[in-house]
Coordinates of C-alpha atoms in Angstrom, one line a residue:
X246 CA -15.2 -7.7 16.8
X247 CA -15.0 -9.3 12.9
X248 CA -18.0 -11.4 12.0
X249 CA -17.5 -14.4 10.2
X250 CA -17.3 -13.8 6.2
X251 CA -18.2 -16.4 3.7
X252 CA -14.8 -17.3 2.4
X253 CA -14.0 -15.8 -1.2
X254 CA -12.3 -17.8 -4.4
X255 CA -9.5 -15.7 -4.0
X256 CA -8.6 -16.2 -1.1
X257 CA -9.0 -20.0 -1.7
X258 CA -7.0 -19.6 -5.0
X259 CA -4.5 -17.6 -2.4
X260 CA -4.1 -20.8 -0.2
X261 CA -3.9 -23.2 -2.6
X262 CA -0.9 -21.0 -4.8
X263 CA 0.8 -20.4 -1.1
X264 CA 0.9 -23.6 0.8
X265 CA 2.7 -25.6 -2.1
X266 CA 5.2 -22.4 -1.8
X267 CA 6.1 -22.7 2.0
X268 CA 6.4 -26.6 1.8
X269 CA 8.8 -26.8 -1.0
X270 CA 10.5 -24.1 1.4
X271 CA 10.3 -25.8 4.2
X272 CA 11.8 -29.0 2.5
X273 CA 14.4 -26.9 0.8
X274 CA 15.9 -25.9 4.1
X275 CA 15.9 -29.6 5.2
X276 CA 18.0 -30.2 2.3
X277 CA 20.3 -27.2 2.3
X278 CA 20.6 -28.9 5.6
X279 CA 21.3 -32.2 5.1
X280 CA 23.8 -31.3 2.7
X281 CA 26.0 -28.9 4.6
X282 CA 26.0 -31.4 7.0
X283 CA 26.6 -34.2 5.0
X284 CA 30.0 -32.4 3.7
X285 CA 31.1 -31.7 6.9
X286 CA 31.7 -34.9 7.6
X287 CA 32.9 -36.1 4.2
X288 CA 34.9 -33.3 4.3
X289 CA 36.3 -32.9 7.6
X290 CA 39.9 -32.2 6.0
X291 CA 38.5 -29.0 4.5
X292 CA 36.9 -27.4 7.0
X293 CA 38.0 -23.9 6.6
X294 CA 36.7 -24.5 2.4
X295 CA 33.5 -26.0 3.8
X296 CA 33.5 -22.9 6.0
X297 CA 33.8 -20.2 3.3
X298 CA 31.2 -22.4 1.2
X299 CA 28.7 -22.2 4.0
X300 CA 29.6 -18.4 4.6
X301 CA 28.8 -18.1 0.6
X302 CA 25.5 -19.2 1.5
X303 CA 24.6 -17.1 4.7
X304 CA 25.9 -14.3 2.3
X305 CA 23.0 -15.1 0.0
X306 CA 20.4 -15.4 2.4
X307 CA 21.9 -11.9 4.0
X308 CA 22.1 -10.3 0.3
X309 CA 17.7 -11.5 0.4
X310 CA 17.2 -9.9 3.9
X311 CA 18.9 -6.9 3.1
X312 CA 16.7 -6.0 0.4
X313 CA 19.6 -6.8 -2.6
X314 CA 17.8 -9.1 -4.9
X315 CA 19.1 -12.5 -4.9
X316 CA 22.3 -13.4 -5.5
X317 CA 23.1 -13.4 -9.7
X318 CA 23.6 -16.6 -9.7
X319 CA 20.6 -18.1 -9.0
X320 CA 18.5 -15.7 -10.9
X321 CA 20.7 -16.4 -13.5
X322 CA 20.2 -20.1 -13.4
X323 CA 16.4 -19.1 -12.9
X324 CA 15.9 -17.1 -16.0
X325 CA 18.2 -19.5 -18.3
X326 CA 15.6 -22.4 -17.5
X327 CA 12.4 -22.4 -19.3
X328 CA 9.7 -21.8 -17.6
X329 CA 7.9 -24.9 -18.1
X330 CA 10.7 -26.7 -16.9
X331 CA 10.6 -24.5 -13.8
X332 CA 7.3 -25.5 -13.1
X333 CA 7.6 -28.9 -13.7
X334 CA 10.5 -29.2 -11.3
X335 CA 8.4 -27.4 -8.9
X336 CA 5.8 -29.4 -8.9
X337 CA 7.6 -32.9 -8.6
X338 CA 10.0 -31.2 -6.2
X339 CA 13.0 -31.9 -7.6
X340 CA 15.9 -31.2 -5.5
X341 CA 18.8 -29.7 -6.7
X342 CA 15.6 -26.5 -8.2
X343 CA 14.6 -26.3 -4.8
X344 CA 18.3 -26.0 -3.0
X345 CA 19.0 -23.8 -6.0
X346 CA 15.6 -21.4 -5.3
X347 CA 15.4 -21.4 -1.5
X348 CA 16.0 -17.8 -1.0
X349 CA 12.7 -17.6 -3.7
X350 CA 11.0 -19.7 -2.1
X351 CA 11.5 -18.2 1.4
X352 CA 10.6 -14.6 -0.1
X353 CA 7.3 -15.9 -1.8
X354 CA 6.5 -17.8 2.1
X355 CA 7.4 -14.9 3.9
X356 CA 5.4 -12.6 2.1
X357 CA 2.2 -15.1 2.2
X358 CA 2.9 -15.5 5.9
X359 CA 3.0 -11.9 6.4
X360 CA -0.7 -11.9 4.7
X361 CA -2.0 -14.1 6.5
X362 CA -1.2 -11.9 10.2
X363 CA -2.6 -9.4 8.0
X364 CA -6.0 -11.9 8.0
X365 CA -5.5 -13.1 11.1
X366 CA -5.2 -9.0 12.7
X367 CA -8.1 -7.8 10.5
X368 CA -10.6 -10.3 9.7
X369 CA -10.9 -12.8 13.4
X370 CA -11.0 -12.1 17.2
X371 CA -7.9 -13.4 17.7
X372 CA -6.6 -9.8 18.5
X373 CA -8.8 -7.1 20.1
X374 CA -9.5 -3.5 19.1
X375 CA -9.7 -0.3 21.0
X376 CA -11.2 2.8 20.0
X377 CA -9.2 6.2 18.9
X378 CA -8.6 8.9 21.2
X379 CA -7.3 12.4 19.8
X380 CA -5.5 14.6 22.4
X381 CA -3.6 17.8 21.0
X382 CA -1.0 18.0 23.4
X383 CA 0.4 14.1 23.0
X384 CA -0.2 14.0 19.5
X385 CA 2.5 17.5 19.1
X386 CA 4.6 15.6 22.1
X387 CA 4.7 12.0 20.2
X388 CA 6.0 14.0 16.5
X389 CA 8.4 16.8 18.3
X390 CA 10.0 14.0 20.1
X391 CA 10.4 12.0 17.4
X392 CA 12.2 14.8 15.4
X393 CA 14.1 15.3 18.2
X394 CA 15.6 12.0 18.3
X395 CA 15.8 11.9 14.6
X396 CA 17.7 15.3 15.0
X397 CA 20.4 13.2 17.3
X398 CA 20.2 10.5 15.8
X399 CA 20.4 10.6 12.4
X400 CA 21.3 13.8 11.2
X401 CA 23.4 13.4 7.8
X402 CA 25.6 15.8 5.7
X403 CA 25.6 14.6 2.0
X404 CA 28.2 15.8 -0.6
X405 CA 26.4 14.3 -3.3
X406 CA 27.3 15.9 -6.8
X407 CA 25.2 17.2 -9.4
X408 CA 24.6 15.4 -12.6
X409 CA 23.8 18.9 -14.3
X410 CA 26.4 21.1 -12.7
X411 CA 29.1 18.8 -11.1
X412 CA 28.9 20.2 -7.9
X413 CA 27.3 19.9 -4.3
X414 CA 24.4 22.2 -4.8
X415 CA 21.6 19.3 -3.7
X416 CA 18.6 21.0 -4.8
X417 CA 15.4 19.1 -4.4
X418 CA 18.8 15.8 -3.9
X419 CA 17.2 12.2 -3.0
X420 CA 18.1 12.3 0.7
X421 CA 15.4 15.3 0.6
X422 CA 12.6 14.5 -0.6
X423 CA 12.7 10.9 1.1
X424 CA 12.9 12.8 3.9
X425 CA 10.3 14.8 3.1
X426 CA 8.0 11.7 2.3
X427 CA 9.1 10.7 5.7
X428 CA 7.8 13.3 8.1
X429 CA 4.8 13.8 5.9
X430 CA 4.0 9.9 6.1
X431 CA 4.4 9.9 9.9
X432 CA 1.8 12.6 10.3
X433 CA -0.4 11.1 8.1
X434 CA -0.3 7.5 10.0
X435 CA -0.7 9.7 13.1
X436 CA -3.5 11.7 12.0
X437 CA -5.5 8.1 11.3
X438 CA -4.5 6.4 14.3
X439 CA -5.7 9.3 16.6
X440 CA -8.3 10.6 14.3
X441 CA -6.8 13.9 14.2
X442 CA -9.5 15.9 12.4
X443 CA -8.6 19.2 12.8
X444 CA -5.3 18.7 9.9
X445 CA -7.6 17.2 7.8
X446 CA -6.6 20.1 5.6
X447 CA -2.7 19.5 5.8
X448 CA -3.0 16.0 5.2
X449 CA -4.8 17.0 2.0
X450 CA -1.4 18.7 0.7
X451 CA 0.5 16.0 2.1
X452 CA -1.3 13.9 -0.8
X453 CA -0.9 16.2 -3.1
X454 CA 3.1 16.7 -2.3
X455 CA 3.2 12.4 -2.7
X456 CA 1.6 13.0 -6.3
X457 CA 3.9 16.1 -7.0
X458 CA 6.7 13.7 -6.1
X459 CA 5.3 11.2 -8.6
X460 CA 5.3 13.8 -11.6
X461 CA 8.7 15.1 -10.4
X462 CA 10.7 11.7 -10.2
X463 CA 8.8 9.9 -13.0
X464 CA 9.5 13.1 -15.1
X465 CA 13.3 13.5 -14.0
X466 CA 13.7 9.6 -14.8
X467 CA 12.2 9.3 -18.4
X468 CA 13.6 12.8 -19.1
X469 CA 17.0 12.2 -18.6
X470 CA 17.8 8.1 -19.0
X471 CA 15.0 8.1 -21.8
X472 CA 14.3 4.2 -20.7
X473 CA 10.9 3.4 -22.3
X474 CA 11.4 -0.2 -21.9
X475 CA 8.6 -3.0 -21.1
X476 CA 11.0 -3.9 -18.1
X477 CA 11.0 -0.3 -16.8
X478 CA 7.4 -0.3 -17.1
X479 CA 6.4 -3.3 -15.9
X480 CA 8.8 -2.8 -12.6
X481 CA 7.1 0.3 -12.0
X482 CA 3.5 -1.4 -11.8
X483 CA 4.9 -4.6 -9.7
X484 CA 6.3 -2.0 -7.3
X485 CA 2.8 0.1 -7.2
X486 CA 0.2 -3.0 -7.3
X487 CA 1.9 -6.6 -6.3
X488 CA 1.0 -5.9 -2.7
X489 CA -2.3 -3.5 -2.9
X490 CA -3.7 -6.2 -5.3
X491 CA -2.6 -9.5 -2.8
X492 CA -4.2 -7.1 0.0
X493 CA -7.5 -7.2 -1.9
X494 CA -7.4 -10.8 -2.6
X495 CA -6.7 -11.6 1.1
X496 CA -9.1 -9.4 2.4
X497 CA -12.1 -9.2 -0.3
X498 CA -11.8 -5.5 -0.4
X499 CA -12.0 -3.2 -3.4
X500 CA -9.0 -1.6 -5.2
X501 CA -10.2 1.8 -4.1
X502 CA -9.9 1.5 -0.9
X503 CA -6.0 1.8 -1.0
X504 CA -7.1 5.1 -3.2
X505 CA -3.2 6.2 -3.2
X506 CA -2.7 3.4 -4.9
X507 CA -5.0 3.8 -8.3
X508 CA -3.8 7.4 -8.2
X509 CA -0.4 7.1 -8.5
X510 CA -0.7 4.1 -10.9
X511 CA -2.7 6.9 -13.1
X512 CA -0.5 10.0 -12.7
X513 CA 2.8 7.6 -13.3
X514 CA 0.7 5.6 -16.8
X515 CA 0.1 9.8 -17.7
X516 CA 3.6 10.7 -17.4
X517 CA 4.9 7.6 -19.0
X518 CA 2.9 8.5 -22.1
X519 CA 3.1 12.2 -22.2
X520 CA 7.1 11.4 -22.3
X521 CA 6.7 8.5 -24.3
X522 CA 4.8 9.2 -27.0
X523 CA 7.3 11.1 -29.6
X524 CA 10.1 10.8 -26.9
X525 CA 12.3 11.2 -29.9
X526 CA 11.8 15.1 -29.9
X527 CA 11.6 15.5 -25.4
X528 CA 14.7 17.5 -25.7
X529 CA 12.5 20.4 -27.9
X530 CA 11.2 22.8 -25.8
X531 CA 8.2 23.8 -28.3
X532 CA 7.8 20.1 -28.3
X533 CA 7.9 19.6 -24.3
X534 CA 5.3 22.4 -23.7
X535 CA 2.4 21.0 -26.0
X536 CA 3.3 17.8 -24.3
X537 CA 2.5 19.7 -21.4
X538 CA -0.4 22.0 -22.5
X539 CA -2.1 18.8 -23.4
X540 CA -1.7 17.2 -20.3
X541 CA -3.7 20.1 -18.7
X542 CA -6.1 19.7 -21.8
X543 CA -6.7 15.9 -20.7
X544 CA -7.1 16.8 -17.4
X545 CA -9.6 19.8 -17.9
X546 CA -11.6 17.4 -19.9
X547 CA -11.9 14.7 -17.9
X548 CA -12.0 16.6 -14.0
X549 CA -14.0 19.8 -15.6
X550 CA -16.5 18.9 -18.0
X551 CA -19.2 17.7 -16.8
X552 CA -20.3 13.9 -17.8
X553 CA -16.7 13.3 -19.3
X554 CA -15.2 11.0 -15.9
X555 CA -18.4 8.9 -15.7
X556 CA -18.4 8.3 -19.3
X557 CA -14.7 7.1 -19.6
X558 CA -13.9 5.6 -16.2
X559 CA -17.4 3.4 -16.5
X560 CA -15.6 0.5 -18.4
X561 CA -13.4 0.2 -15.3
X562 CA -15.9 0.4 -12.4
X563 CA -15.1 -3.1 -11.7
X564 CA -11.9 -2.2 -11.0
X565 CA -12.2 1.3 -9.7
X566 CA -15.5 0.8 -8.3
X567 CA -15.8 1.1 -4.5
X568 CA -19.2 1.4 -1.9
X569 CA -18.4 2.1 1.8
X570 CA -20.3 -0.1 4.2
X571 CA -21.1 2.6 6.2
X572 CA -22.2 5.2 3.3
X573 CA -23.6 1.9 0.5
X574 CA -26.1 5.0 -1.6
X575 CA -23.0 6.9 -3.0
X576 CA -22.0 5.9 -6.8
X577 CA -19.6 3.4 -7.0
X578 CA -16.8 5.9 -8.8
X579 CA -17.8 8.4 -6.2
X580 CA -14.9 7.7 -4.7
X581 CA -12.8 7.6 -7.1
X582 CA -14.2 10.8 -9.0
X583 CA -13.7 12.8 -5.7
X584 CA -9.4 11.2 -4.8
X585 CA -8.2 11.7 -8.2
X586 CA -10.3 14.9 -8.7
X587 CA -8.1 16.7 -5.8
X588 CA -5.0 16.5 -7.4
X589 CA -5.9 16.3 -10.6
X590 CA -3.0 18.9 -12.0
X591 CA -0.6 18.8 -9.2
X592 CA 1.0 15.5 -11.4
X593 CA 1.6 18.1 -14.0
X594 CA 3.0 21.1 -11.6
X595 CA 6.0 18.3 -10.6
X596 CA 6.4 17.5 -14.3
X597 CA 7.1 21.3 -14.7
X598 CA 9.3 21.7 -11.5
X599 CA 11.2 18.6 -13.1
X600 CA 11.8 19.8 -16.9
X601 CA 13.5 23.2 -15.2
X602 CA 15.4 21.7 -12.9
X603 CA 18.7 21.7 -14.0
X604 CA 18.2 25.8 -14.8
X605 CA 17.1 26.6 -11.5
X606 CA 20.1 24.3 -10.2
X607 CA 22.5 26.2 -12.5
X608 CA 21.3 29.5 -11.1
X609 CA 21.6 28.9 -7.6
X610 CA 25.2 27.5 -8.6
X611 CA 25.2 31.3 -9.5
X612 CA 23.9 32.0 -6.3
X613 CA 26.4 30.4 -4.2
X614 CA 29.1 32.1 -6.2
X615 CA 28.0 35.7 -5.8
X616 CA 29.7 38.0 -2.9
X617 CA 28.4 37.7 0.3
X618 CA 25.8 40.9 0.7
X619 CA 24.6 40.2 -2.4
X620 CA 23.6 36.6 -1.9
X621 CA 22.2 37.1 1.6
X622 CA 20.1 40.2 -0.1
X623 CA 18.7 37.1 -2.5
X624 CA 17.9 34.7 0.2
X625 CA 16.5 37.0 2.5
X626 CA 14.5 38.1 0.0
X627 CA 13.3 34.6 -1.3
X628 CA 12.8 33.7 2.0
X629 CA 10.5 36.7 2.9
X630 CA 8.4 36.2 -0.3
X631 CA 7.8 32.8 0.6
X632 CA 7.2 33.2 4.6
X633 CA 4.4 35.8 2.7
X634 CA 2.7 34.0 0.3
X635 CA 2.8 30.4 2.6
X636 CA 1.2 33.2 5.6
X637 CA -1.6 34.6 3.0
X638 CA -2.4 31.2 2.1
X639 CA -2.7 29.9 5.8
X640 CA -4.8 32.3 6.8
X641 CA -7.2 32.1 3.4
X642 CA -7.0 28.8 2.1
X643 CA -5.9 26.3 5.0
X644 CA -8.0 27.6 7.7
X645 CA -11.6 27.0 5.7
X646 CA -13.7 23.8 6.3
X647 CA -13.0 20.9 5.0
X648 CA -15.9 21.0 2.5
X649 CA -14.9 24.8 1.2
X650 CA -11.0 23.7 1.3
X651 CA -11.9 20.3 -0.8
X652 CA -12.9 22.9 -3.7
X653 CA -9.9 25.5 -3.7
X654 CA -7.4 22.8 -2.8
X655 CA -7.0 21.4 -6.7
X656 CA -5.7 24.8 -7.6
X657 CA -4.0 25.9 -4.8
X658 CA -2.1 23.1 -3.6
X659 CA 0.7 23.6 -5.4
X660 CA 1.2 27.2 -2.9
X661 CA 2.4 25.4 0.1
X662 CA 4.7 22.5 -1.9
X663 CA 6.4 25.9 -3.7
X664 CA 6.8 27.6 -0.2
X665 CA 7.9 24.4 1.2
X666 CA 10.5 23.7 -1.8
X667 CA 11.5 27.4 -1.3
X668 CA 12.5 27.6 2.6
X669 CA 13.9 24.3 2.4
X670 CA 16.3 24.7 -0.2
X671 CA 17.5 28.7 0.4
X672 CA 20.8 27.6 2.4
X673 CA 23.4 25.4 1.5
X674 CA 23.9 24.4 4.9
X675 CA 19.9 23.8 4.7
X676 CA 20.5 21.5 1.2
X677 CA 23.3 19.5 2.8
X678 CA 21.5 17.8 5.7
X679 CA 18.9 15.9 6.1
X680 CA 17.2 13.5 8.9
X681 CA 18.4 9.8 7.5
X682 CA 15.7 8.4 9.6
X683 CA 12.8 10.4 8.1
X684 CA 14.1 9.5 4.9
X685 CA 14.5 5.5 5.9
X686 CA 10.9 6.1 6.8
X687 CA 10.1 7.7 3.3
X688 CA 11.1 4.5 1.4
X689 CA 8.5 2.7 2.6
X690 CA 5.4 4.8 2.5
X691 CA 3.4 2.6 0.1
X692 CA 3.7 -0.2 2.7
X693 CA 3.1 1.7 5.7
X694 CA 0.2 3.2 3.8
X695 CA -1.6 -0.2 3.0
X696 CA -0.3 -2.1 6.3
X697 CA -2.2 0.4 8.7
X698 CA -5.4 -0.9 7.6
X699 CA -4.7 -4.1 8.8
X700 CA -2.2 -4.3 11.4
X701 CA -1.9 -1.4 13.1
X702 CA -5.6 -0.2 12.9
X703 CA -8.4 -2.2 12.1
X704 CA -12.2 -1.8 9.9
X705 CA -13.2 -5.7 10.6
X706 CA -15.1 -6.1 7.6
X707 CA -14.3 -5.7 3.7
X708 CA -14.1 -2.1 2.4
X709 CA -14.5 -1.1 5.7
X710 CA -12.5 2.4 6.9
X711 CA -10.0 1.8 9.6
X712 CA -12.2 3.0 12.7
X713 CA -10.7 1.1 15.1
X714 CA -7.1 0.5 16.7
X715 CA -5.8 -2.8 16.5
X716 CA -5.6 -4.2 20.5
X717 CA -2.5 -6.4 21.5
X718 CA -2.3 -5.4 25.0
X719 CA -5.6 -4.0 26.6
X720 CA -6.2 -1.5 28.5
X721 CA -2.6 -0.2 28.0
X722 CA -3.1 2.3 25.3
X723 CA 0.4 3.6 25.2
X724 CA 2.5 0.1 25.6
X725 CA -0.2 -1.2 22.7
X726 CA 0.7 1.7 20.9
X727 CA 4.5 1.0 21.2
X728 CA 4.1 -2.6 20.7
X729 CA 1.3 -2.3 17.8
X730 CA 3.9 0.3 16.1
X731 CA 7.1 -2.1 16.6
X732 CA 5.5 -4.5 14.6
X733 CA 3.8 -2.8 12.5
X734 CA 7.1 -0.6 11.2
X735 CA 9.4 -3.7 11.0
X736 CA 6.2 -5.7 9.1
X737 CA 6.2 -2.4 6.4
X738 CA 10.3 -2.3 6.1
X739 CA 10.3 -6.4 5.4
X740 CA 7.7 -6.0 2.8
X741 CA 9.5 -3.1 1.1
X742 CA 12.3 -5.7 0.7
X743 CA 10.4 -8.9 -0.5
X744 CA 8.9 -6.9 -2.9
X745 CA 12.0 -5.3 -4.4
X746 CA 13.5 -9.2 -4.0
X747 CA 10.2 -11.3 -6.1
X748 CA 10.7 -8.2 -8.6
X749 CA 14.1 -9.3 -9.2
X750 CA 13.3 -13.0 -9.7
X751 CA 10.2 -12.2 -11.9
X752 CA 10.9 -9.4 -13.8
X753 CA 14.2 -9.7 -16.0
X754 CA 15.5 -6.4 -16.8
X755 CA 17.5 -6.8 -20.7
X756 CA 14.8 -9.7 -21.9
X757 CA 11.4 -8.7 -23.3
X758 CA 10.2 -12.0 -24.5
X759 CA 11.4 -13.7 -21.2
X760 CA 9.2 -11.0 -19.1
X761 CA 6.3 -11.6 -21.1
X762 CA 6.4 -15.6 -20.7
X763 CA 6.4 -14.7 -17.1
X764 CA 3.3 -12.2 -17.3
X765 CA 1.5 -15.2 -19.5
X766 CA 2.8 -18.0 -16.9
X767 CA 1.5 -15.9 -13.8
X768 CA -1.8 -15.0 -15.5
X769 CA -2.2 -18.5 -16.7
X770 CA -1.5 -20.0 -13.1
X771 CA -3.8 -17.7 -11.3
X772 CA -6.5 -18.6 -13.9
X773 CA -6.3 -22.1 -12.7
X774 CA -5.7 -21.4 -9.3
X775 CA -9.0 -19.5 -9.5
X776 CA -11.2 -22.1 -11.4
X777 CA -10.2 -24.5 -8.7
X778 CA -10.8 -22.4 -6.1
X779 CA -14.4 -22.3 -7.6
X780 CA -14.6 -25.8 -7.9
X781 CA -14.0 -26.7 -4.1
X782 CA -16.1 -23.7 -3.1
X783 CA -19.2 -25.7 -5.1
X784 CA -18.4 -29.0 -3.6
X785 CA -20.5 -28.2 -0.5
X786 CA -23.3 -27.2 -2.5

């Protein structure tokens, strides 16, 4: 079970940042309250306008739940105040600011409440833990029977259009490749739950597919809206780091050891400025393949020479730093070296894949329109190729220990995503479909990622690996593991949507100087929330 931990500044800053928050929520409700009851008796004549008003209000709070942002209104009224103002009001809890924030307010609560079961799952005995238990046969059973009732359930025909081509072609469409973050996630959050060991290899790909998505999207996005803005930036990191970095705070554990995290941040900073830097002259294609060539460059230099990595990443070991309790003699960027060494160019594969996009979409629009023999000559043939090359790699890469695959997989993983992109694009009817709930799933991978640390599994002590399964119902492994799951799913789907919510409060989208008075106001107000936290911390001494 968790021993008890001194208690760190940050989590004391955390506290006193949060309980103002849920108070001036709690007392915002109270008054939202009083008020609609207070007109409905005034008003008794117009009930059916009193009605409609207080319908405009459960429409807000159902616009918050659902994930929409707030309503326009009152982040309108929010970003025409000053922010001083704002705080002020606040802090002397000032009404007519808190009725006009309580859908804020209530995101800002929810998501500290939903850190604190993350403390409360993690860190005290309060809940128990069991230990993992791998067994082949219900670990294919769980996943086929989830695809079967994802197959029933929640099978989709799209008939989305091409931006390129105008048509329904759907190669590599959204639906797709959230769905194909889906499936991957939910074998990866089964392969830690049972400890899985023996796909340690295709969960290694899985990782690289997530950073080839990262290339591919980020790459597709600058490339074609050419939106270098602060705001576009800056949403980007919030949606990457707001909850990894309250995660650390809360539970005193290093950056690193939500490793997906720091990666992606990276590849997404080195796609950003390969596409931003001269993005004036993107649309040469002389231009886009030094962009390119250099990329590999930077990477050869920093992943291949030796000495290179140690000497630049040093300055950020307090960031990127990270020791394992249970291995404390390894370097503190081993662990970073050895995560973003693995997929080190698979970043710049997806860029690729990206930039010809819209030719290989126009071709298989060429496809589609050839006669009949012809085209199923094509297919068969792509799809023989790739059943080849995805067998030859299988059988030569894939099946080597984990050590000897760690070496080959940085220039080979790239094989299986090709094959994959390959077979599950050669059909129309294939492009057309996908499993909506797979792809639900996808959405929320970085939350599901970072929440089974804490709430579905459990490592009891900071930094620690998740060794553990988190224990709600002992001695019933299976109705834990449907309860455990339940909870754990919903708590991943609610954060998705606070986060997406706070990002539309705090980070205005068409006003530069407004989003960097916010960046200045947070960084201000943790600063002081952190000095006090050091303050009461000494008092005892």
């Amino acid at each position: 079970m968790a021993d008890s931990e001194p208690i760190t500044p940050g989590q004391v800053s955390f506290l006193l940042g949060v309980i103002p928050v849920f108070i001036a929520w709690i007392y915002s409700e109270f008054l939202e309250y009083k008020r609609s009851s207070l007109h409905s008796k005034v008003h008794s004549d117009n009930n059916l306008v009193e009605m409609g008003e207080v319908k405009g209000k459960e429409e807000e709070v159902a616009v918050l739940i659902e994930g929409g942002g707030l309503p326009r209104s009152v982040s309108s009224r929010f970003y025409s105040s000053p922010i001083k103002a704002n705080l002020i009001r606040f802090l002397t809890m000032e009404d007519s600011f808190l009725i006009d924030n309580r859908a804020t307010l209530r995101a800002m609560a929810e998501f500290g409440g939903i850190l604190f079961y993350f403390y409360i799952c993690d860190r005290t005995n309060l809940l128990g833990e069991s230990t993992k238990n791998y067994n082949r046969d219900l670990f294919i059973f769980l996943y086929c029977l989830l695809i079967i009732v994802s197959a029933f359930a929640s099978l989709k025909k799209h008939n989305d259009r091409s931006p390129i081509t105008g048509k329904s072609i759907l190669y590599l469409n959204r639906h797709q490749t959230e769905e194909w973050k889906g499936w991957m996630q939910v074998l990866f959050l089964m392969y830690h739950y049972f400890a899985a060991a023996e796909i340690y290899n295709a969960i290694r790909v899985f990782i690289a597919a997530y950073v080839w998505m990262t290339g591919f999207g980020n790459f597709s996005y600058y490339y074609i809206r050419k939106d270098f803005s602060l705001a576009r930036f800056t949403q980007m990191m919030w949606r990457l780091n707001l909850f990894v970095a309250f995660s650390c705070i809360i539970l005193n554990n290093d950056y690193m050891l939500y490793y997906i995290c720091p990666m992606h941040t990276l590849f997404t900073l080195m796609v950003y400025g390969a596409l931003g830097i001269f993005s004036r002259y993107n649309e040469i294609p002389s231009v886009m393949a030094v962009k390119i060539a250099s990329c590999f460059l930077v990477v050869i230099l920093m992943w291949e020479v030796p000495g290179v990595f140690e000497i630049f990443w040093s300055p950020l070991t307090f960031l990127l730093g990270y020791t394992d309790p249970a291995k404390p003699d390894l370097p503190l960027l081993h662990e970073w070296h050895f995560r973003s060494g693995l997929d080190r160019y698979i970043w710049i594969v997806g860029m690729i894949y990206a930039y010809f996009h819209p030719t290989v979409e126009r071709w298989m629009e060429k496809l589609e329109e050839c006669d009949a023999k012809r085209k199923i000559t094509i297919k068969t043939s792509i799809i023989a190729i790739s059943s080849f090359v995805g067998y030859l790699w299988y059988e030569y890469i894939y099946k080597l220990d984990k050590v000897t695959y760690n070496k080959y997989h940085p220039y080979t993983s790239w094989i299986p995503i090709t094959v994959y992109i390959c077979l599950r694009n050669s059909t129309q009817q294939l492009r057309n479909f996908s499993l909506t709930l797979f792809a639900w799933l996808g959405k929320i991978t970085l939350e599901t990622y970072i929440s089974q640390f804490h709430i579905w599994l459990r490592s009891n002590v900071p930094n620690g690996q998740p060794k553990w399964l988190l224990s709600i119902i002992p001695e019933y492994p299976m109705l834990n593991f449907m309860l455990t799951t339940a909870i754990y799913v919903l708590v991943s789907h609610r954060l998705f949507e606070l986060t997406n919510t706070l990002k539309s409060v705090f980070i205005p989208t068409k006003d530069d100087k407004r989003l960097l008075h916010n960046v200045l106001a947070g960084a201000a107000i943790s600063f002081c929330l952190y000095l006090t936290a050091l303050i009461l911390l000494q008092i005892p001494h």
